[in-house]
Amino acid sequence: MDHTARISPTRPGRGLDPEPPPPGGVLWSTAGDVRSLLTLPAAFTMQVAHPAVGAGVDQYSVFRTDPWGRGERSLRSVMLWVYGGQEAVAEGRRVRRLHKEIQGTDTRGRRYHSLDPDCYAWVHATGFPVALYAGRYLFRPITPAHERQLYAEWLRVGRILGLRDRDMPQTVEEFWPYYRRMLAEEIEPTKVARELVATDADLPRPEVASPVLRLLLRITWPVLRAGYLRFRAFVTVGYMPPDARAAIGLEWTPAQERRLRRFSTAVRLLVPVLPERLRYLPRARAARARWRAGTR
C-alpha cells in the first residue's frame, strides 16, 4: 500500500515538533521486524567508513569495550525514532546532546564536529540504501512507490534527529547523486570499518545475570566468539550495497552470494509465519498493538 498521501511532516523551524514516521507506513512495518537486525551491521559499517565518523567512533565510542551495551542502546534509540510517538522527539534531542562534544581531526587531517551536517547527515543516510538493498533479500521486491515512501519516511526520521531539510536530499532523485558522490569522494576503509568486518577481533563476553549462564559463556566463549564474528562479517558485507562494498574495499565472492541467498530465503519464509511476539521487537510490538486498538 502507498501511504504517501498520509504524510505531511512538520518541518523544523516552524515552531512545531517534527513528526515521526506514520503508523502503518513502511518503517512501521519493517524497522521493528527481527529481520531488520540483520541489516544494522552493514549500515553501521558504512557510517564509520566516513573519515570523520570513523575518527569520532574510534576516539569516543565504547564499541570495543562494551559492544553489547552499545548495541542495545543504539537499537532502543532507533525503535524510539520510529515507534516512540512524542518520545521520538525527546530521543532525537538526547542523541544530539550526546554528540555535542564529539570533535577532533579526521583520518585526512581535517577538523570535524560530529553534528556537522556533512557527517551527521551521512550517518542517517546510510540506512536508506541498506534497507532497499537488504529488503530485496529479506522482505519483498522493492517497487518505485515503496522506495519513494520509504525515503519520505526516512526524511521524517532525519528531522527527528535534528537534521534540517537543507542538510538532506529532499527526493529520491536527489539522494542517489548525493550517495554516489559520498562513495566516490569521502568513503574509505577506515580503521573502525575494517575492525567491524574482522573475524579475529577482540570481542568481550556479554554480561549476564545468571551465574550458570556466566559459567557456560566463560567455557564456550572462544567457539561462540569465532562463530559470531564470522556471521557478523558475512551479513555486514552481504547486505551492504555492492557500490558501498567497493568504496570500502570489501570482497564478496559468488560462493558467498549463493550462501547469502539461501540464508535470506530461509529467513524470508520463516519469519512471517512466526507469532507477532517473536517476529517484532518489544517496543514495536507494543506500539503496533496500541495503534490497532486505537483504530478499531
PDB file of C-alpha atoms in Angstrom:
ATOM      1  CA  MET A   1       0.000   0.000   0.000  1.00  0.00           C
ATOM      2  CA  ASP A   2       1.226   3.508  -0.826  1.00  0.00           C
ATOM      3  CA  HIS A   3       0.757   5.755   2.203  1.00  0.00           C
ATOM      4  CA  THR A   4       2.275   8.832   0.582  1.00  0.00           C
ATOM      5  CA  ALA A   5      -0.915  10.842   0.816  1.00  0.00           C
ATOM      6  CA  ARG A   6      -0.901  10.422   4.592  1.00  0.00           C
ATOM      7  CA  ILE A   7       2.450  12.113   5.057  1.00  0.00           C
ATOM      8  CA  SER A   8       2.524  15.823   5.835  1.00  0.00           C
ATOM      9  CA  PRO A   9       5.554  16.097   8.134  1.00  0.00           C
ATOM     10  CA  THR A  10       6.092  19.091  10.325  1.00  0.00           C
ATOM     11  CA  ARG A  11       9.317  20.788   9.350  1.00  0.00           C
ATOM     12  CA  PRO A  12      11.792  22.169  11.884  1.00  0.00           C
ATOM     13  CA  GLY A  13      11.901  25.905  12.201  1.00  0.00           C
ATOM     14  CA  ARG A  14       8.136  26.447  12.220  1.00  0.00           C
ATOM     15  CA  GLY A  15       7.694  26.256  15.966  1.00  0.00           C
ATOM     16  CA  LEU A  16       6.334  22.715  15.955  1.00  0.00           C
ATOM     17  CA  ASP A  17       7.992  19.394  16.699  1.00  0.00           C
ATOM     18  CA  PRO A  18       8.792  17.110  13.767  1.00  0.00           C
ATOM     19  CA  GLU A  19       6.542  14.089  13.370  1.00  0.00           C
ATOM     20  CA  PRO A  20       7.845  10.508  13.444  1.00  0.00           C
ATOM     21  CA  PRO A  21       7.043   8.063  10.636  1.00  0.00           C
ATOM     22  CA  PRO A  22       3.316   7.322  10.321  1.00  0.00           C
ATOM     23  CA  PRO A  23       1.691   4.218  11.823  1.00  0.00           C
ATOM     24  CA  GLY A  24       1.047   1.708   9.071  1.00  0.00           C
ATOM     25  CA  GLY A  25       3.878   3.033   6.916  1.00  0.00           C
ATOM     26  CA  VAL A  26       6.898   1.222   5.533  1.00  0.00           C
ATOM     27  CA  LEU A  27       9.179   1.815   8.518  1.00  0.00           C
ATOM     28  CA  TRP A  28       6.369   0.969  10.920  1.00  0.00           C
ATOM     29  CA  SER A  29       6.134  -2.447   9.246  1.00  0.00           C
ATOM     30  CA  THR A  30       9.840  -3.204   8.892  1.00  0.00           C
ATOM     31  CA  ALA A  31      12.002  -1.343  11.423  1.00  0.00           C
ATOM     32  CA  GLY A  32      10.875  -3.452  14.391  1.00  0.00           C
ATOM     33  CA  ASP A  33      10.778  -6.722  12.455  1.00  0.00           C
ATOM     34  CA  VAL A  34      13.556  -9.032  13.663  1.00  0.00           C
ATOM     35  CA  ARG A  35      14.829  -9.344  10.105  1.00  0.00           C
ATOM     36  CA  SER A  36      15.968  -5.722  10.241  1.00  0.00           C
ATOM     37  CA  LEU A  37      18.510  -6.666  12.921  1.00  0.00           C
ATOM     38  CA  LEU A  38      20.484  -8.418  10.187  1.00  0.00           C
ATOM     39  CA  THR A  39      20.852  -5.155   8.252  1.00  0.00           C
ATOM     40  CA  LEU A  40      22.174  -2.927  11.050  1.00  0.00           C
ATOM     41  CA  PRO A  41      25.854  -4.005  10.862  1.00  0.00           C
ATOM     42  CA  ALA A  42      26.023  -3.035   7.169  1.00  0.00           C
ATOM     43  CA  ALA A  43      24.644   0.440   7.852  1.00  0.00           C
ATOM     44  CA  PHE A  44      26.935   0.988  10.829  1.00  0.00           C
ATOM     45  CA  THR A  45      30.000  -0.067   8.841  1.00  0.00           C
ATOM     46  CA  MET A  46      29.070   2.345   6.046  1.00  0.00           C
ATOM     47  CA  GLN A  47      28.699   5.106   8.635  1.00  0.00           C
ATOM     48  CA  VAL A  48      32.153   4.646  10.126  1.00  0.00           C
ATOM     49  CA  ALA A  49      33.718   4.433   6.656  1.00  0.00           C
ATOM     50  CA  HIS A  50      33.263   8.218   6.575  1.00  0.00           C
ATOM     51  CA  PRO A  51      36.609   9.680   7.744  1.00  0.00           C
ATOM     52  CA  ALA A  52      35.047  11.980  10.366  1.00  0.00           C
ATOM     53  CA  VAL A  53      32.532   9.434  11.673  1.00  0.00           C
ATOM     54  CA  GLY A  54      35.202   6.761  11.832  1.00  0.00           C
ATOM     55  CA  ALA A  55      37.528   9.070  13.749  1.00  0.00           C
ATOM     56  CA  GLY A  56      34.777  10.030  16.201  1.00  0.00           C
ATOM     57  CA  VAL A  57      33.767   6.431  16.862  1.00  0.00           C
ATOM     58  CA  ASP A  58      37.413   5.384  17.191  1.00  0.00           C
ATOM     59  CA  GLN A  59      38.076   8.066  19.810  1.00  0.00           C
ATOM     60  CA  TYR A  60      34.802   8.382  21.712  1.00  0.00           C
ATOM     61  CA  SER A  61      32.744   5.195  21.324  1.00  0.00           C
ATOM     62  CA  VAL A  62      32.714   2.226  23.693  1.00  0.00           C
ATOM     63  CA  PHE A  63      32.041  -0.206  20.828  1.00  0.00           C
ATOM     64  CA  ARG A  64      35.250  -2.095  21.651  1.00  0.00           C
ATOM     65  CA  THR A  65      34.839  -2.328  25.439  1.00  0.00           C
ATOM     66  CA  ASP A  66      31.040  -2.568  25.652  1.00  0.00           C
ATOM     67  CA  PRO A  67      29.747  -3.681  22.239  1.00  0.00           C
ATOM     68  CA  TRP A  68      26.662  -5.420  23.621  1.00  0.00           C
ATOM     69  CA  GLY A  69      25.569  -2.484  25.739  1.00  0.00           C
ATOM     70  CA  ARG A  70      26.250  -0.041  22.943  1.00  0.00           C
ATOM     71  CA  GLY A  71      24.251  -2.143  20.517  1.00  0.00           C
ATOM     72  CA  GLU A  72      21.329  -2.392  22.918  1.00  0.00           C
ATOM     73  CA  ARG A  73      21.285   1.376  23.491  1.00  0.00           C
ATOM     74  CA  SER A  74      21.505   2.119  19.785  1.00  0.00           C
ATOM     75  CA  LEU A  75      18.664  -0.268  19.000  1.00  0.00           C
ATOM     76  CA  ARG A  76      16.493   1.263  21.726  1.00  0.00           C
ATOM     77  CA  SER A  77      17.099   4.678  20.191  1.00  0.00           C
ATOM     78  CA  VAL A  78      16.164   3.535  16.687  1.00  0.00           C
ATOM     79  CA  MET A  79      12.960   1.964  17.963  1.00  0.00           C
ATOM     80  CA  LEU A  80      12.016   5.233  19.662  1.00  0.00           C
ATOM     81  CA  TRP A  81      12.547   7.233  16.457  1.00  0.00           C
ATOM     82  CA  VAL A  82      10.028   5.058  14.654  1.00  0.00           C
ATOM     83  CA  TYR A  83       7.609   3.837  17.332  1.00  0.00           C
ATOM     84  CA  GLY A  84       8.064   6.312  20.166  1.00  0.00           C
ATOM     85  CA  GLY A  85       5.431   8.911  19.263  1.00  0.00           C
ATOM     86  CA  GLN A  86       6.223  12.064  21.267  1.00  0.00           C
ATOM     87  CA  GLU A  87       9.131  10.209  22.879  1.00  0.00           C
ATOM     88  CA  ALA A  88      10.766  10.197  19.441  1.00  0.00           C
ATOM     89  CA  VAL A  89      11.337  13.948  19.575  1.00  0.00           C
ATOM     90  CA  ALA A  90      12.859  13.778  23.055  1.00  0.00           C
ATOM     91  CA  GLU A  91      15.111  10.910  21.943  1.00  0.00           C
ATOM     92  CA  GLY A  92      16.271  12.870  18.923  1.00  0.00           C
ATOM     93  CA  ARG A  93      17.234  15.768  21.176  1.00  0.00           C
ATOM     94  CA  ARG A  94      19.037  13.393  23.532  1.00  0.00           C
ATOM     95  CA  VAL A  95      21.060  11.966  20.643  1.00  0.00           C
ATOM     96  CA  ARG A  96      22.138  15.447  19.559  1.00  0.00           C
ATOM     97  CA  ARG A  97      23.169  16.333  23.115  1.00  0.00           C
ATOM     98  CA  LEU A  98      25.305  13.198  23.266  1.00  0.00           C
ATOM     99  CA  HIS A  99      27.161  14.295  20.145  1.00  0.00           C
ATOM    100  CA  LYS A 100      27.740  17.932  21.092  1.00  0.00           C
ATOM    101  CA  GLU A 101      31.242  17.375  22.485  1.00  0.00           C
ATOM    102  CA  ILE A 102      32.450  14.920  19.840  1.00  0.00           C
ATOM    103  CA  GLN A 103      35.031  16.672  17.688  1.00  0.00           C
ATOM    104  CA  GLY A 104      38.584  16.273  16.557  1.00  0.00           C
ATOM    105  CA  THR A 105      40.656  15.569  13.459  1.00  0.00           C
ATOM    106  CA  ASP A 106      39.543  13.010  10.905  1.00  0.00           C
ATOM    107  CA  THR A 107      41.647  10.435   9.064  1.00  0.00           C
ATOM    108  CA  ARG A 108      42.552  13.031   6.404  1.00  0.00           C
ATOM    109  CA  GLY A 109      43.703  15.647   8.874  1.00  0.00           C
ATOM    110  CA  ARG A 110      40.539  17.759   8.662  1.00  0.00           C
ATOM    111  CA  ARG A 111      38.805  19.238  11.694  1.00  0.00           C
ATOM    112  CA  TYR A 112      35.340  17.805  12.317  1.00  0.00           C
ATOM    113  CA  HIS A 113      32.427  18.080  14.701  1.00  0.00           C
ATOM    114  CA  SER A 114      30.001  15.156  14.887  1.00  0.00           C
ATOM    115  CA  LEU A 115      26.997  17.437  14.337  1.00  0.00           C
ATOM    116  CA  ASP A 116      28.446  18.943  11.157  1.00  0.00           C
ATOM    117  CA  PRO A 117      25.744  18.294   8.535  1.00  0.00           C
ATOM    118  CA  ASP A 118      28.218  16.534   6.225  1.00  0.00           C
ATOM    119  CA  CYS A 119      28.925  13.669   8.624  1.00  0.00           C
ATOM    120  CA  TYR A 120      25.741  13.762  10.711  1.00  0.00           C
ATOM    121  CA  ALA A 121      23.571  13.512   7.597  1.00  0.00           C
ATOM    122  CA  TRP A 122      25.684  10.616   6.264  1.00  0.00           C
ATOM    123  CA  VAL A 123      25.136   8.624   9.463  1.00  0.00           C
ATOM    124  CA  HIS A 124      21.409   8.960   8.921  1.00  0.00           C
ATOM    125  CA  ALA A 125      21.542   8.451   5.152  1.00  0.00           C
ATOM    126  CA  THR A 126      23.246   5.047   5.213  1.00  0.00           C
ATOM    127  CA  GLY A 127      20.162   3.246   6.475  1.00  0.00           C
ATOM    128  CA  PHE A 128      18.177   4.037   3.335  1.00  0.00           C
ATOM    129  CA  PRO A 129      20.304   2.236   0.692  1.00  0.00           C
ATOM    130  CA  VAL A 130      20.886  -0.670   3.084  1.00  0.00           C
ATOM    131  CA  ALA A 131      17.144  -1.004   3.728  1.00  0.00           C
ATOM    132  CA  LEU A 132      16.466  -1.057  -0.008  1.00  0.00           C
ATOM    133  CA  TYR A 133      19.234  -3.492  -0.883  1.00  0.00           C
ATOM    134  CA  ALA A 134      18.769  -5.893   2.037  1.00  0.00           C
ATOM    135  CA  GLY A 135      14.994  -5.625   1.718  1.00  0.00           C
ATOM    136  CA  ARG A 136      15.162  -7.416  -1.622  1.00  0.00           C
ATOM    137  CA  TYR A 137      16.648 -10.413   0.177  1.00  0.00           C
ATOM    138  CA  LEU A 138      14.760 -10.362   3.453  1.00  0.00           C
ATOM    139  CA  PHE A 139      11.352  -8.796   2.827  1.00  0.00           C
ATOM    140  CA  ARG A 140       9.902  -8.379  -0.651  1.00  0.00           C
ATOM    141  CA  PRO A 141      10.652  -6.889  -4.084  1.00  0.00           C
ATOM    142  CA  ILE A 142      11.002  -3.123  -3.947  1.00  0.00           C
ATOM    143  CA  THR A 143       8.561  -1.151  -6.083  1.00  0.00           C
ATOM    144  CA  PRO A 144       9.143   2.504  -7.066  1.00  0.00           C
ATOM    145  CA  ALA A 145       6.223   3.523  -4.821  1.00  0.00           C
ATOM    146  CA  HIS A 146       7.769   1.587  -1.912  1.00  0.00           C
ATOM    147  CA  GLU A 147      11.127   3.299  -2.482  1.00  0.00           C
ATOM    148  CA  ARG A 148       9.580   6.765  -2.544  1.00  0.00           C
ATOM    149  CA  GLN A 149       7.527   6.080   0.548  1.00  0.00           C
ATOM    150  CA  LEU A 150      10.489   4.720   2.439  1.00  0.00           C
ATOM    151  CA  TYR A 151      12.547   7.785   1.574  1.00  0.00           C
ATOM    152  CA  ALA A 152       9.753  10.146   2.630  1.00  0.00           C
ATOM    153  CA  GLU A 153       9.662   8.385   5.987  1.00  0.00           C
ATOM    154  CA  TRP A 154      13.456   8.446   6.201  1.00  0.00           C
ATOM    155  CA  LEU A 155      13.297  12.222   5.901  1.00  0.00           C
ATOM    156  CA  ARG A 156      10.932  12.282   8.856  1.00  0.00           C
ATOM    157  CA  VAL A 157      13.418  10.348  10.955  1.00  0.00           C
ATOM    158  CA  GLY A 158      16.120  12.786   9.894  1.00  0.00           C
ATOM    159  CA  ARG A 159      14.026  15.674  11.188  1.00  0.00           C
ATOM    160  CA  ILE A 160      13.515  13.809  14.466  1.00  0.00           C
ATOM    161  CA  LEU A 161      17.313  13.690  14.740  1.00  0.00           C
ATOM    162  CA  GLY A 162      17.562  17.423  14.181  1.00  0.00           C
ATOM    163  CA  LEU A 163      18.623  17.434  10.546  1.00  0.00           C
ATOM    164  CA  ARG A 164      17.290  20.367   8.563  1.00  0.00           C
ATOM    165  CA  ASP A 165      15.755  19.917   5.154  1.00  0.00           C
ATOM    166  CA  ARG A 166      18.702  21.711   3.556  1.00  0.00           C
ATOM    167  CA  ASP A 167      21.020  19.088   5.109  1.00  0.00           C
ATOM    168  CA  MET A 168      19.295  16.179   3.332  1.00  0.00           C
ATOM    169  CA  PRO A 169      18.376  15.454  -0.297  1.00  0.00           C
ATOM    170  CA  GLN A 170      14.632  16.006  -0.408  1.00  0.00           C
ATOM    171  CA  THR A 171      13.747  13.465  -3.089  1.00  0.00           C
ATOM    172  CA  VAL A 172      14.937  10.027  -4.154  1.00  0.00           C
ATOM    173  CA  GLU A 173      16.147  11.578  -7.411  1.00  0.00           C
ATOM    174  CA  GLU A 174      18.362  13.935  -5.403  1.00  0.00           C
ATOM    175  CA  PHE A 175      19.502  11.228  -2.997  1.00  0.00           C
ATOM    176  CA  TRP A 176      21.281   8.921  -5.442  1.00  0.00           C
ATOM    177  CA  PRO A 177      23.707  11.530  -6.871  1.00  0.00           C
ATOM    178  CA  TYR A 178      24.492  12.575  -3.280  1.00  0.00           C
ATOM    179  CA  TYR A 179      25.068   8.939  -2.300  1.00  0.00           C
ATOM    180  CA  ARG A 180      27.344   8.259  -5.282  1.00  0.00           C
ATOM    181  CA  ARG A 181      29.321  11.433  -4.582  1.00  0.00           C
ATOM    182  CA  MET A 182      29.864  10.402  -0.965  1.00  0.00           C
ATOM    183  CA  LEU A 183      31.077   6.958  -2.027  1.00  0.00           C
ATOM    184  CA  ALA A 184      33.444   8.458  -4.595  1.00  0.00           C
ATOM    185  CA  GLU A 185      34.829  11.345  -2.545  1.00  0.00           C
ATOM    186  CA  GLU A 186      34.541  10.513   1.156  1.00  0.00           C
ATOM    187  CA  ILE A 187      34.111   6.829   1.936  1.00  0.00           C
ATOM    188  CA  GLU A 188      37.246   4.808   2.642  1.00  0.00           C
ATOM    189  CA  PRO A 189      38.360   1.685   4.545  1.00  0.00           C
ATOM    190  CA  THR A 190      38.803   3.390   7.903  1.00  0.00           C
ATOM    191  CA  LYS A 191      40.287   1.610  10.886  1.00  0.00           C
ATOM    192  CA  VAL A 192      36.886   1.136  12.525  1.00  0.00           C
ATOM    193  CA  ALA A 193      35.255  -0.119   9.312  1.00  0.00           C
ATOM    194  CA  ARG A 194      37.973  -2.759   8.967  1.00  0.00           C
ATOM    195  CA  GLU A 195      37.508  -3.833  12.581  1.00  0.00           C
ATOM    196  CA  LEU A 196      33.782  -4.355  12.081  1.00  0.00           C
ATOM    197  CA  VAL A 197      34.349  -6.972   9.384  1.00  0.00           C
ATOM    198  CA  ALA A 198      37.367  -8.621  11.005  1.00  0.00           C
ATOM    199  CA  THR A 199      36.879 -12.239  12.049  1.00  0.00           C
ATOM    200  CA  ASP A 200      39.742 -12.124  14.560  1.00  0.00           C
ATOM    201  CA  ALA A 201      38.655  -9.022  16.504  1.00  0.00           C
ATOM    202  CA  ASP A 202      38.760  -8.913  20.275  1.00  0.00           C
ATOM    203  CA  LEU A 203      35.160  -9.257  21.474  1.00  0.00           C
ATOM    204  CA  PRO A 204      34.280  -9.279  25.194  1.00  0.00           C
ATOM    205  CA  ARG A 205      31.685 -11.699  26.516  1.00  0.00           C
ATOM    206  CA  PRO A 206      28.142 -10.414  27.033  1.00  0.00           C
ATOM    207  CA  GLU A 207      27.287  -9.623  30.648  1.00  0.00           C
ATOM    208  CA  VAL A 208      24.563 -11.905  32.003  1.00  0.00           C
ATOM    209  CA  ALA A 209      22.927 -12.013  35.434  1.00  0.00           C
ATOM    210  CA  SER A 210      22.673 -15.779  35.838  1.00  0.00           C
ATOM    211  CA  PRO A 211      25.760 -17.413  37.422  1.00  0.00           C
ATOM    212  CA  VAL A 212      25.079 -20.581  35.433  1.00  0.00           C
ATOM    213  CA  LEU A 213      24.965 -18.689  32.145  1.00  0.00           C
ATOM    214  CA  ARG A 214      28.111 -16.767  33.066  1.00  0.00           C
ATOM    215  CA  LEU A 215      29.919 -20.045  33.601  1.00  0.00           C
ATOM    216  CA  LEU A 216      28.640 -21.522  30.356  1.00  0.00           C
ATOM    217  CA  LEU A 217      29.667 -18.411  28.451  1.00  0.00           C
ATOM    218  CA  ARG A 218      33.131 -18.464  30.003  1.00  0.00           C
ATOM    219  CA  ILE A 219      33.612 -22.059  28.865  1.00  0.00           C
ATOM    220  CA  THR A 220      32.115 -21.750  25.384  1.00  0.00           C
ATOM    221  CA  TRP A 221      33.057 -18.177  24.519  1.00  0.00           C
ATOM    222  CA  PRO A 222      36.079 -18.954  22.317  1.00  0.00           C
ATOM    223  CA  VAL A 223      33.882 -21.030  19.995  1.00  0.00           C
ATOM    224  CA  LEU A 224      30.874 -18.705  20.189  1.00  0.00           C
ATOM    225  CA  ARG A 225      33.038 -15.652  19.608  1.00  0.00           C
ATOM    226  CA  ALA A 226      34.626 -17.109  16.474  1.00  0.00           C
ATOM    227  CA  GLY A 227      31.244 -18.144  15.064  1.00  0.00           C
ATOM    228  CA  TYR A 228      29.640 -14.804  15.862  1.00  0.00           C
ATOM    229  CA  LEU A 229      32.446 -12.787  14.235  1.00  0.00           C
ATOM    230  CA  ARG A 230      32.263 -14.878  11.051  1.00  0.00           C
ATOM    231  CA  PHE A 231      28.485 -14.448  10.914  1.00  0.00           C
ATOM    232  CA  ARG A 232      28.710 -10.714  11.597  1.00  0.00           C
ATOM    233  CA  ALA A 233      31.214 -10.237   8.788  1.00  0.00           C
ATOM    234  CA  PHE A 234      29.045 -12.335   6.461  1.00  0.00           C
ATOM    235  CA  VAL A 235      25.854 -10.312   6.969  1.00  0.00           C
ATOM    236  CA  THR A 236      27.723  -6.990   7.152  1.00  0.00           C
ATOM    237  CA  VAL A 237      29.288  -7.379   3.735  1.00  0.00           C
ATOM    238  CA  GLY A 238      26.441  -9.401   2.247  1.00  0.00           C
ATOM    239  CA  TYR A 239      23.671  -6.897   2.983  1.00  0.00           C
ATOM    240  CA  MET A 240      25.785  -3.891   2.057  1.00  0.00           C
ATOM    241  CA  PRO A 241      25.094  -2.433  -1.422  1.00  0.00           C
ATOM    242  CA  PRO A 242      27.840  -3.530  -3.842  1.00  0.00           C
ATOM    243  CA  ASP A 243      28.931   0.039  -4.644  1.00  0.00           C
ATOM    244  CA  ALA A 244      29.487   0.690  -0.939  1.00  0.00           C
ATOM    245  CA  ARG A 245      31.438  -2.559  -0.627  1.00  0.00           C
ATOM    246  CA  ALA A 246      33.689  -1.409  -3.449  1.00  0.00           C
ATOM    247  CA  ALA A 247      34.228   2.012  -1.862  1.00  0.00           C
ATOM    248  CA  ILE A 248      35.291   0.391   1.421  1.00  0.00           C
ATOM    249  CA  GLY A 249      37.367  -2.280  -0.327  1.00  0.00           C
ATOM    250  CA  LEU A 250      35.387  -5.306   0.848  1.00  0.00           C
ATOM    251  CA  GLU A 251      35.499  -8.556  -1.099  1.00  0.00           C
ATOM    252  CA  TRP A 252      32.424 -10.640  -1.890  1.00  0.00           C
ATOM    253  CA  THR A 253      32.559 -13.865  -3.871  1.00  0.00           C
ATOM    254  CA  PRO A 254      29.918 -15.678  -5.954  1.00  0.00           C
ATOM    255  CA  ALA A 255      30.001 -18.522  -3.425  1.00  0.00           C
ATOM    256  CA  GLN A 256      29.258 -16.098  -0.602  1.00  0.00           C
ATOM    257  CA  GLU A 257      26.409 -14.613  -2.622  1.00  0.00           C
ATOM    258  CA  ARG A 258      24.876 -18.056  -3.094  1.00  0.00           C
ATOM    259  CA  ARG A 259      25.073 -18.719   0.647  1.00  0.00           C
ATOM    260  CA  LEU A 260      23.514 -15.347   1.385  1.00  0.00           C
ATOM    261  CA  ARG A 261      20.624 -16.051  -0.974  1.00  0.00           C
ATOM    262  CA  ARG A 262      19.950 -19.432   0.623  1.00  0.00           C
ATOM    263  CA  PHE A 263      20.115 -17.959   4.116  1.00  0.00           C
ATOM    264  CA  SER A 264      17.924 -14.982   3.173  1.00  0.00           C
ATOM    265  CA  THR A 265      15.305 -17.192   1.557  1.00  0.00           C
ATOM    266  CA  ALA A 266      15.021 -19.274   4.718  1.00  0.00           C
ATOM    267  CA  VAL A 267      14.675 -16.137   6.860  1.00  0.00           C
ATOM    268  CA  ARG A 268      12.178 -14.522   4.463  1.00  0.00           C
ATOM    269  CA  LEU A 269       9.948 -17.591   4.536  1.00  0.00           C
ATOM    270  CA  LEU A 270      10.239 -18.362   8.243  1.00  0.00           C
ATOM    271  CA  VAL A 271       9.812 -15.001   9.967  1.00  0.00           C
ATOM    272  CA  PRO A 272       6.369 -14.048   8.553  1.00  0.00           C
ATOM    273  CA  VAL A 273       4.821 -17.243   9.947  1.00  0.00           C
ATOM    274  CA  LEU A 274       6.117 -16.599  13.468  1.00  0.00           C
ATOM    275  CA  PRO A 275       3.716 -15.218  16.080  1.00  0.00           C
ATOM    276  CA  GLU A 276       3.960 -11.454  16.459  1.00  0.00           C
ATOM    277  CA  ARG A 277       5.650 -11.747  19.861  1.00  0.00           C
ATOM    278  CA  LEU A 278       8.576 -13.467  18.127  1.00  0.00           C
ATOM    279  CA  ARG A 279       8.525 -11.506  14.891  1.00  0.00           C
ATOM    280  CA  TYR A 280       8.614  -7.950  16.300  1.00  0.00           C
ATOM    281  CA  LEU A 281      10.866  -6.365  18.889  1.00  0.00           C
ATOM    282  CA  PRO A 282       9.074  -5.451  22.148  1.00  0.00           C
ATOM    283  CA  ARG A 283       8.686  -1.692  21.570  1.00  0.00           C
ATOM    284  CA  ALA A 284       7.484  -2.211  18.009  1.00  0.00           C
ATOM    285  CA  ARG A 285       5.065  -4.908  19.106  1.00  0.00           C
ATOM    286  CA  ALA A 286       3.583  -2.701  21.838  1.00  0.00           C
ATOM    287  CA  ALA A 287       3.231   0.303  19.531  1.00  0.00           C
ATOM    288  CA  ARG A 288       1.561  -1.761  16.831  1.00  0.00           C
ATOM    289  CA  ALA A 289      -0.887  -3.189  19.384  1.00  0.00           C
ATOM    290  CA  ARG A 290      -1.786   0.306  20.642  1.00  0.00           C
ATOM    291  CA  TRP A 291      -2.271   1.562  17.111  1.00  0.00           C
ATOM    292  CA  ARG A 292      -4.554  -1.332  16.185  1.00  0.00           C
ATOM    293  CA  ALA A 293      -6.605  -0.832  19.324  1.00  0.00           C
ATOM    294  CA  GLY A 294      -6.972   2.869  18.593  1.00  0.00           C
ATOM    295  CA  THR A 295      -8.155   2.395  15.025  1.00  0.00           C
ATOM    296  CA  ARG A 296     -10.803  -0.215  15.696  1.00  0.00           C
TER     297      ARG A 296
END
